[in-house]
CSV table of C-alpha atoms in Angstrom, one decimal:
chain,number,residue,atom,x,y,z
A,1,UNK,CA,0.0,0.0,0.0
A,2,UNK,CA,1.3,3.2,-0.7
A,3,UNK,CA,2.6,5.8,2.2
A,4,UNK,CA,-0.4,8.0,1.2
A,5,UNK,CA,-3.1,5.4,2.2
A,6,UNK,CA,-1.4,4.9,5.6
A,7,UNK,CA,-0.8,9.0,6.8
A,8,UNK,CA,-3.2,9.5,9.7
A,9,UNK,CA,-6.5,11.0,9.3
A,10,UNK,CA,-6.2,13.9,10.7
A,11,UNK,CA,-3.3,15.1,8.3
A,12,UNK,CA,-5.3,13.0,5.0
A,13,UNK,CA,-5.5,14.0,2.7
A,14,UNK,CA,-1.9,15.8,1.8
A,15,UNK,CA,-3.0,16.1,-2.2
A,16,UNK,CA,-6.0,16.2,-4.2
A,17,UNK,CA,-8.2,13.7,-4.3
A,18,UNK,CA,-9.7,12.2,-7.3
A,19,UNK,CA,-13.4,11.3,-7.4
A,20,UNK,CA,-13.9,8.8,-9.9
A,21,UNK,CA,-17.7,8.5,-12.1
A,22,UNK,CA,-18.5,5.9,-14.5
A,23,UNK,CA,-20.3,7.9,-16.6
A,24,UNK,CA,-19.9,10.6,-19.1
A,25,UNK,CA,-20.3,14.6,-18.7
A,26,UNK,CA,-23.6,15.4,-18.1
A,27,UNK,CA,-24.9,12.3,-16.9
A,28,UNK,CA,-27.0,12.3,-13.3
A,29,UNK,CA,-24.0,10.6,-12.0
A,30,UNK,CA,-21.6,13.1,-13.3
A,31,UNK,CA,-23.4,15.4,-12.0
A,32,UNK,CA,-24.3,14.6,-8.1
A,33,UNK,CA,-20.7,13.8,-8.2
A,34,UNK,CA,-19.8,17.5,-9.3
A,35,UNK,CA,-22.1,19.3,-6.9
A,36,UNK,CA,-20.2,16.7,-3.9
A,37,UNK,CA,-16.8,17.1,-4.8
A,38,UNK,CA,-17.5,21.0,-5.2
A,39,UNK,CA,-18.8,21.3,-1.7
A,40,UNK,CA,-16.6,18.7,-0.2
A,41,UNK,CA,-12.8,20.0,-1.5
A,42,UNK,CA,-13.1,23.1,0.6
A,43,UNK,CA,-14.2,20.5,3.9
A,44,UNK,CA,-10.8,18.3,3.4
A,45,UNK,CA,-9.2,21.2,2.4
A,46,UNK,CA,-7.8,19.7,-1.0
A,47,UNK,CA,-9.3,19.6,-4.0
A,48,UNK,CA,-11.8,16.8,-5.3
A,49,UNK,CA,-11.3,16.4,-8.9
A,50,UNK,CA,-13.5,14.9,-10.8
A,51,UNK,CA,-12.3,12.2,-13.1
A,52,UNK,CA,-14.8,10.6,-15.8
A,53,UNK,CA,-14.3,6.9,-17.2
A,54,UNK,CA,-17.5,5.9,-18.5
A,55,UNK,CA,-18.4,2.5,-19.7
A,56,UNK,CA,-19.1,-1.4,-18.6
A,57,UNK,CA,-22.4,-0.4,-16.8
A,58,UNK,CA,-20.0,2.0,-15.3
A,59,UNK,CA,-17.7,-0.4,-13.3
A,60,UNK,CA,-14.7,0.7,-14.9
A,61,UNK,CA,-14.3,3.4,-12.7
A,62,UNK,CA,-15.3,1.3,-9.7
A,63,UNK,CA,-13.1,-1.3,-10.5
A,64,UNK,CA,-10.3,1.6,-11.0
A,65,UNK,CA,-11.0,2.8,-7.6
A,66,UNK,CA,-11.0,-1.2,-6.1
A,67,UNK,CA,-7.6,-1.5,-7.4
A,68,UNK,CA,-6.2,1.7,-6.2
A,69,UNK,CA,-3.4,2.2,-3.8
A,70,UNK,CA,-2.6,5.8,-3.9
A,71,UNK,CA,-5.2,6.8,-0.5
A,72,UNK,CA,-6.6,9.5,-2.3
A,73,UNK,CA,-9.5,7.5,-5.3
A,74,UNK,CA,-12.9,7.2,-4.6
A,75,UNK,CA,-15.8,6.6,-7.0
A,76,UNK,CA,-19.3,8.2,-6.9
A,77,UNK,CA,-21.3,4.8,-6.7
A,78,UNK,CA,-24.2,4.6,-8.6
A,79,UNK,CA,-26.8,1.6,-8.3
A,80,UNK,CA,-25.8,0.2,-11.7
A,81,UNK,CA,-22.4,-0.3,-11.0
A,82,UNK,CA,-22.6,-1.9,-6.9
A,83,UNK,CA,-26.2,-3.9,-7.0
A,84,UNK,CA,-26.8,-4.6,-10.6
A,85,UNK,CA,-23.8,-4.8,-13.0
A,86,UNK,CA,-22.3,-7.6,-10.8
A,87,UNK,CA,-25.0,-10.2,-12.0
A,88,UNK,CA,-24.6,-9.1,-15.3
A,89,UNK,CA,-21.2,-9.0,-15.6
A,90,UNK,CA,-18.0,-10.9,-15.3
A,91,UNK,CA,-16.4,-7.9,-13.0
A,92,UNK,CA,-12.2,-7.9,-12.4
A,93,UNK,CA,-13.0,-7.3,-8.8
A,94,UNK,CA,-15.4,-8.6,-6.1
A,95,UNK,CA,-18.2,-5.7,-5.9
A,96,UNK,CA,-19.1,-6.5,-2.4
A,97,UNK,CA,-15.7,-6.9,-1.1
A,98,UNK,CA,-13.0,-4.9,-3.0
A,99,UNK,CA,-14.8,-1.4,-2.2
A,100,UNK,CA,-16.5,0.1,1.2
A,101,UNK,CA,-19.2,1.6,1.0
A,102,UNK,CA,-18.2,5.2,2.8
A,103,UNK,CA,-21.2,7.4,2.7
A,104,UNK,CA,-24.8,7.5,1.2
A,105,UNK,CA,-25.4,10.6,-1.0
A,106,UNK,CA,-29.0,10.5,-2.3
A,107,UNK,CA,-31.2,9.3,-5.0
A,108,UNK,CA,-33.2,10.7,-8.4
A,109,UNK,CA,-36.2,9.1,-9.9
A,110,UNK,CA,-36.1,7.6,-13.2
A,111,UNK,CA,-38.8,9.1,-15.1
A,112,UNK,CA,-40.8,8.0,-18.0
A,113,UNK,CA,-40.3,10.2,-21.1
A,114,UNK,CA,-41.3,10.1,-24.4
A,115,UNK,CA,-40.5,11.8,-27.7
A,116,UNK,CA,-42.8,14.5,-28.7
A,117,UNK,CA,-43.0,12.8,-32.0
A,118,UNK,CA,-45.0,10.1,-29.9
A,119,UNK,CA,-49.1,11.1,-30.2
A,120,UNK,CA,-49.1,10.1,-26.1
A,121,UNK,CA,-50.1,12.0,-23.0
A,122,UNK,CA,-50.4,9.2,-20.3
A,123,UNK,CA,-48.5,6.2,-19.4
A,124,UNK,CA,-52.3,4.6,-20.5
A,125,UNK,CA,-52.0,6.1,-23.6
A,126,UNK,CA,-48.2,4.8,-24.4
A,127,UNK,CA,-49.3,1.3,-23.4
A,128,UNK,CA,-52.7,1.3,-25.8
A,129,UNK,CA,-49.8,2.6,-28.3
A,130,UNK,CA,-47.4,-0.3,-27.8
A,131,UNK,CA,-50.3,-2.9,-28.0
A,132,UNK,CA,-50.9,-2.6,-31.3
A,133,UNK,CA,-47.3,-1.0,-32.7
A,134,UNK,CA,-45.9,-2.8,-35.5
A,135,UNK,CA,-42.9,-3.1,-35.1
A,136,UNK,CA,-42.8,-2.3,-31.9
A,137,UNK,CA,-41.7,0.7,-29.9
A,138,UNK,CA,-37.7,1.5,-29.3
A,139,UNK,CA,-36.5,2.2,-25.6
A,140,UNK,CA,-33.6,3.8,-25.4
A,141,UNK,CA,-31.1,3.3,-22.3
A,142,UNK,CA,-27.3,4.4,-21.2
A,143,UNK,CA,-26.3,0.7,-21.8
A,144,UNK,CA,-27.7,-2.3,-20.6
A,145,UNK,CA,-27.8,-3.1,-16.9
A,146,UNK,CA,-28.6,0.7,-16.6
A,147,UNK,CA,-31.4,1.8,-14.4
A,148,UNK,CA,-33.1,3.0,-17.5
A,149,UNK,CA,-33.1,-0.6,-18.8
A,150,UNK,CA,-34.0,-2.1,-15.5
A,151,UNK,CA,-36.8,0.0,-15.2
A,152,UNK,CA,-38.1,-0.3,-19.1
A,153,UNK,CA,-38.0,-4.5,-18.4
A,154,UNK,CA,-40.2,-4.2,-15.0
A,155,UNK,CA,-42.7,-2.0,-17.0
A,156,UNK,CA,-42.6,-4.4,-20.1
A,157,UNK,CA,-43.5,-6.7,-17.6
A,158,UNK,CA,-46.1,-4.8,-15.7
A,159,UNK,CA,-48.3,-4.0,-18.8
A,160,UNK,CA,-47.8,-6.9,-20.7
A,161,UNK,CA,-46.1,-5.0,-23.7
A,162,UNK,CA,-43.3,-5.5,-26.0
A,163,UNK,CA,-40.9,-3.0,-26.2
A,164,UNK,CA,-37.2,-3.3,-27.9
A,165,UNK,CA,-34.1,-2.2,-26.1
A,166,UNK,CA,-31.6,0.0,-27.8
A,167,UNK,CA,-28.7,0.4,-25.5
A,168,UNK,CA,-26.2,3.8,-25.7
A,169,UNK,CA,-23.0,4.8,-24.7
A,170,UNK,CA,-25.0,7.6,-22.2
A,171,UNK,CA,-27.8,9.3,-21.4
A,172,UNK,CA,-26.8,12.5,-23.9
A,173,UNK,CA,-26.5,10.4,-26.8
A,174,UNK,CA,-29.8,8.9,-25.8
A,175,UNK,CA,-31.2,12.1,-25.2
A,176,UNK,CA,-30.5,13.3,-28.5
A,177,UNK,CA,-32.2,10.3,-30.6
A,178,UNK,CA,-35.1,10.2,-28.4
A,179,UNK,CA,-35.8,13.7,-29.2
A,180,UNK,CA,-35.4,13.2,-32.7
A,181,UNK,CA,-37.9,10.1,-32.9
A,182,UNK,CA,-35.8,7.8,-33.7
A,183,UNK,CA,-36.1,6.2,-30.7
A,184,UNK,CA,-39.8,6.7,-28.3
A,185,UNK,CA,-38.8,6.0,-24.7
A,186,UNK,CA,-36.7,6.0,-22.1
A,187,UNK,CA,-36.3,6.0,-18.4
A,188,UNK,CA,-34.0,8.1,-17.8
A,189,UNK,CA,-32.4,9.4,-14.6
A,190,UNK,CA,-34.0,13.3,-13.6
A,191,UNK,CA,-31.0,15.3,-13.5
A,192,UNK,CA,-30.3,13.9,-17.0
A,193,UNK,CA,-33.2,14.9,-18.6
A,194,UNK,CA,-34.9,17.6,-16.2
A,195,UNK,CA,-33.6,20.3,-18.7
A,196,UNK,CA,-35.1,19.2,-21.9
A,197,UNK,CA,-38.7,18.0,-20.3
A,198,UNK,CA,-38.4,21.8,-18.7
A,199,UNK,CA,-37.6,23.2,-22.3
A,200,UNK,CA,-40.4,20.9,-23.6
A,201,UNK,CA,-37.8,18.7,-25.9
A,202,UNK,CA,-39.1,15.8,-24.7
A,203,UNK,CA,-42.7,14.7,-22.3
A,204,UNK,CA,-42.5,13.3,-19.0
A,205,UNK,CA,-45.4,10.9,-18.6
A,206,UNK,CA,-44.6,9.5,-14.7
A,207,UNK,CA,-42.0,9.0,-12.2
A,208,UNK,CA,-40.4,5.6,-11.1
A,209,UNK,CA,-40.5,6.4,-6.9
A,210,UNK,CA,-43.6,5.6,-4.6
A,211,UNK,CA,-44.2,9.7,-4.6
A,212,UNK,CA,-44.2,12.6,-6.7
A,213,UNK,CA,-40.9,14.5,-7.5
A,214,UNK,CA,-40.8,18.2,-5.9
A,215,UNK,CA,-39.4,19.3,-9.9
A,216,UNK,CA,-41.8,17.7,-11.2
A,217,UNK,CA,-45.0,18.4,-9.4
A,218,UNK,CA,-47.7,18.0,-11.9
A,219,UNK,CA,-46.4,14.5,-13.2
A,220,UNK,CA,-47.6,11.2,-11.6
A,221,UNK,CA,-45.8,8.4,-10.3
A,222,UNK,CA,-46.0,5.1,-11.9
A,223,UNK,CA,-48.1,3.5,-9.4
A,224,UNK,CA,-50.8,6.2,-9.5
A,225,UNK,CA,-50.6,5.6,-13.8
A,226,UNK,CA,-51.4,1.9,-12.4
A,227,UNK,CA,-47.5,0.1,-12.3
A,228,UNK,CA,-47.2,0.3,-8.7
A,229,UNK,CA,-44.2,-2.4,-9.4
A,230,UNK,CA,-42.0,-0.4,-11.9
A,231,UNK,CA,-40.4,1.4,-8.4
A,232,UNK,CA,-36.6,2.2,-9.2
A,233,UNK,CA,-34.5,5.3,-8.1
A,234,UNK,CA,-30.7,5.5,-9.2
A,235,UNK,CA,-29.2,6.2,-6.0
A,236,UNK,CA,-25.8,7.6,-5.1
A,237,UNK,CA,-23.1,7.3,-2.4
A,238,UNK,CA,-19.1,7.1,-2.3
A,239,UNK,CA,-17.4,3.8,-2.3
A,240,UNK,CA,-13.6,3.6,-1.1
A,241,UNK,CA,-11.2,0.9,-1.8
A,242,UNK,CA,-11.8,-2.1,1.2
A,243,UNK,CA,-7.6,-1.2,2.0
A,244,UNK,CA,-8.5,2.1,3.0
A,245,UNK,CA,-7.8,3.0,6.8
A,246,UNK,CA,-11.2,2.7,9.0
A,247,UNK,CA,-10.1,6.3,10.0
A,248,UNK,CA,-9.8,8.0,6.7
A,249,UNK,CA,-13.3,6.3,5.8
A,250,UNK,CA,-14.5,7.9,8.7
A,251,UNK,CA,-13.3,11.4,8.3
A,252,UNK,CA,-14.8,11.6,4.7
A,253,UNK,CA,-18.4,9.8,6.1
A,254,UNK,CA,-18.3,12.6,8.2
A,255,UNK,CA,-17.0,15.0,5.6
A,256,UNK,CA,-20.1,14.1,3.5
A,257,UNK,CA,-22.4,14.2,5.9
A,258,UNK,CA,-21.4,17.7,7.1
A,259,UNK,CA,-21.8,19.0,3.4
A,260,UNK,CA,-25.0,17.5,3.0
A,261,UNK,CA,-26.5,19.6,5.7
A,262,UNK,CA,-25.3,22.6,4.0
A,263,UNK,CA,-28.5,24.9,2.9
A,264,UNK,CA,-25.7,25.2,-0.1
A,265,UNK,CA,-25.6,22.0,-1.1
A,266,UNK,CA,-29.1,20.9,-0.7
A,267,UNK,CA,-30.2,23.7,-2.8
A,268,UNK,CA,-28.2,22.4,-5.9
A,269,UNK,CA,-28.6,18.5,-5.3
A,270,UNK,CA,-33.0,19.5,-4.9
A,271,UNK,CA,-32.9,21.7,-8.1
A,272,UNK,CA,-31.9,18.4,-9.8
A,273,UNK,CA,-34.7,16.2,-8.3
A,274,UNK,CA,-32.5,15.1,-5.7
A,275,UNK,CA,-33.9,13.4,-2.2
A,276,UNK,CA,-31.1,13.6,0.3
A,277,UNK,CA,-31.5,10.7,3.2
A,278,UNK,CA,-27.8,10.8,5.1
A,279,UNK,CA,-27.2,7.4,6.4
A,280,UNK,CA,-24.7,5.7,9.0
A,281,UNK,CA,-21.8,3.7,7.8
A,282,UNK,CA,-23.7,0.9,9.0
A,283,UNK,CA,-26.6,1.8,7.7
A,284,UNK,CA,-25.6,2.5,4.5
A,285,UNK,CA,-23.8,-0.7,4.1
A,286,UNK,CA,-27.0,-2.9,5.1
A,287,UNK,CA,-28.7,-0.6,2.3
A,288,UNK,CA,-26.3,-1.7,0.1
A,289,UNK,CA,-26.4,-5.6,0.6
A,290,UNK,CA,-30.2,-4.8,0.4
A,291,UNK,CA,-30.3,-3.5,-3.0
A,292,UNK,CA,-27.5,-6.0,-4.3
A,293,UNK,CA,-30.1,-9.1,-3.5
A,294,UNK,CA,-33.2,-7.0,-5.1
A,295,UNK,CA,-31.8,-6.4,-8.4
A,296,UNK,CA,-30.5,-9.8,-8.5
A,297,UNK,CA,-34.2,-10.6,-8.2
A,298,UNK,CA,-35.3,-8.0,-10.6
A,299,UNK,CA,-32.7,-10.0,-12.9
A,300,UNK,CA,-33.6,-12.8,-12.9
A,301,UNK,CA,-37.5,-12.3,-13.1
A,302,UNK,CA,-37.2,-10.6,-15.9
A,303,UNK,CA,-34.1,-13.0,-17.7
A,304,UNK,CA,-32.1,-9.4,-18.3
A,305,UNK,CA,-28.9,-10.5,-19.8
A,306,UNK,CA,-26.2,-8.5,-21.9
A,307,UNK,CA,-26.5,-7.8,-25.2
């Protein structure tokens, strides 16, 4: 282990510290992990540089930050990568053992949109639509295993409709052929697409969490459109590597924690949908192992596999 990993907390970290995200620029996890390493630089008193390395149902940059020895790499976990890319994929590192998880951030909704191309107003109307669509409709998703395709499957399932995945490199590229036409759907995370439904470049139709979004007031949730079972939320939270010492995970749990109760930083991380729930260590490692066996479930329900 390098020297850096082993200084003692209360002199860590001696130079910047690099917060890894699996996903591109502009993505809702490049973005929470913006708005944290923003607030939380001027707490540990170094800078928190933001390092992007999208792909593999972004566990390249969690398995960068598993494998790192330098005491100064986290990643800004996002449910793909920690409870449902590890029963998709054949990971170089052991998900549940090779990372810690440090401290819980928050979670979006995924909501429902459509292209304005798409003659729909209500999640009833989109289903009556993909009942008798030949061929049938295109979802589009930031890769398969994403929450977008996750949540796409459980409503497939719900309704009783076929739909047909088409998997991107991102939500932006996503973004820009769903508002096009060529593709009709997606569920996309909020903070990726809250700008366009705003700027009316693409409808909302419902939201994916048991209640109403605060951005999105006027926009129902998918159990009062009927699909009480399509309930997903991308959440967020920092992972460390499992060698890190239990007192530098501590001082940047508390680091986190400290920022999140910041009027500051709950102003930008609501603007973008966000619901912030701080969590214990403990806690937030129990959430973890929680959400790791229910997409496994989800999975295998609805025989999701790579394409």
């Amino acid at each position: 282990m390098a020297v850096s990993a082993l200084q003692p907390a209360d002199t860590w970290p001696t130079r910047s510290v690099r917060m890894l995200v699996g996903s591109a620029p502009g993505g809702g996890t490049d973005i929470m992990a913006r708005i944290v390493a923003d607030a939380l630089g001027p707490v540990l008193k170094q800078a928190v540089v933001v390092e992007n390395r999208p792909g593999a149902s972004n566990t390249i940059a969690a398995s960068t930050t598993a494998k790192a020895s330098d005491g100064v790499t986290m990643v800004m976990g996002v449910v793909t990568a920690h409870a449902i890319a590890p029963h998709l994929l054949d990971l170089p590192y052991d998900s549940n053992a090779d990372l810690i998880p440090v401290a819980y951030v928050g979670a979006v909704p995924n909501v429902l949109v459509v292209s304005n191309t798409l003659p729909v107003q209500s999640v009833a109307d989109l289903v009556a639509l993909a009942q008798t669509s030949r061929p049938t409709l295109n979802y589009a998703s930031s890769g398969t295993g994403s929450t977008q395709q996750i949540a796409a499957e459980m409503f497939k399932d719900a309704a009783g409709i076929e739909l047909t995945h088409v998997p991107y490199r991102g939500s932006s590229a996503a973004q820009i052929d769903l508002m096009s036409g060529q593709v009709q759907l997606s569920f996309d995370t909020l903070p990726s697409v809250l700008a366009q439904i705003q700027a009316n470049k693409m409808r909302a139709l419902a939201v994916t969490t048991a209640t109403r979004n605060a951005q999105l007031p006027n926009v129902p949730t998918m159990a009062e459109a009927g699909y009480a079972q399509v309930n997903i939320n991308a959440w967020y939270g920092l992972y460390m590597p499992a060698s890190t010492p239990s007192a530098v995970v501590d001082k940047v749990h508390a680091a986190v924690n400290h920022i999140l109760a910041q009027p500051s930083t709950q102003t930008r991380l609501l603007a973008i949908g966000a619901v912030i729930q701080p969590m214990s260590q403990t806690e937030f490692a129990q959430f973890h192992d929680a959400e790791f066996q229910r997409y496994g479930d989800i999975i295998a329900k609805n025989n999701i596999r790579i394409q």
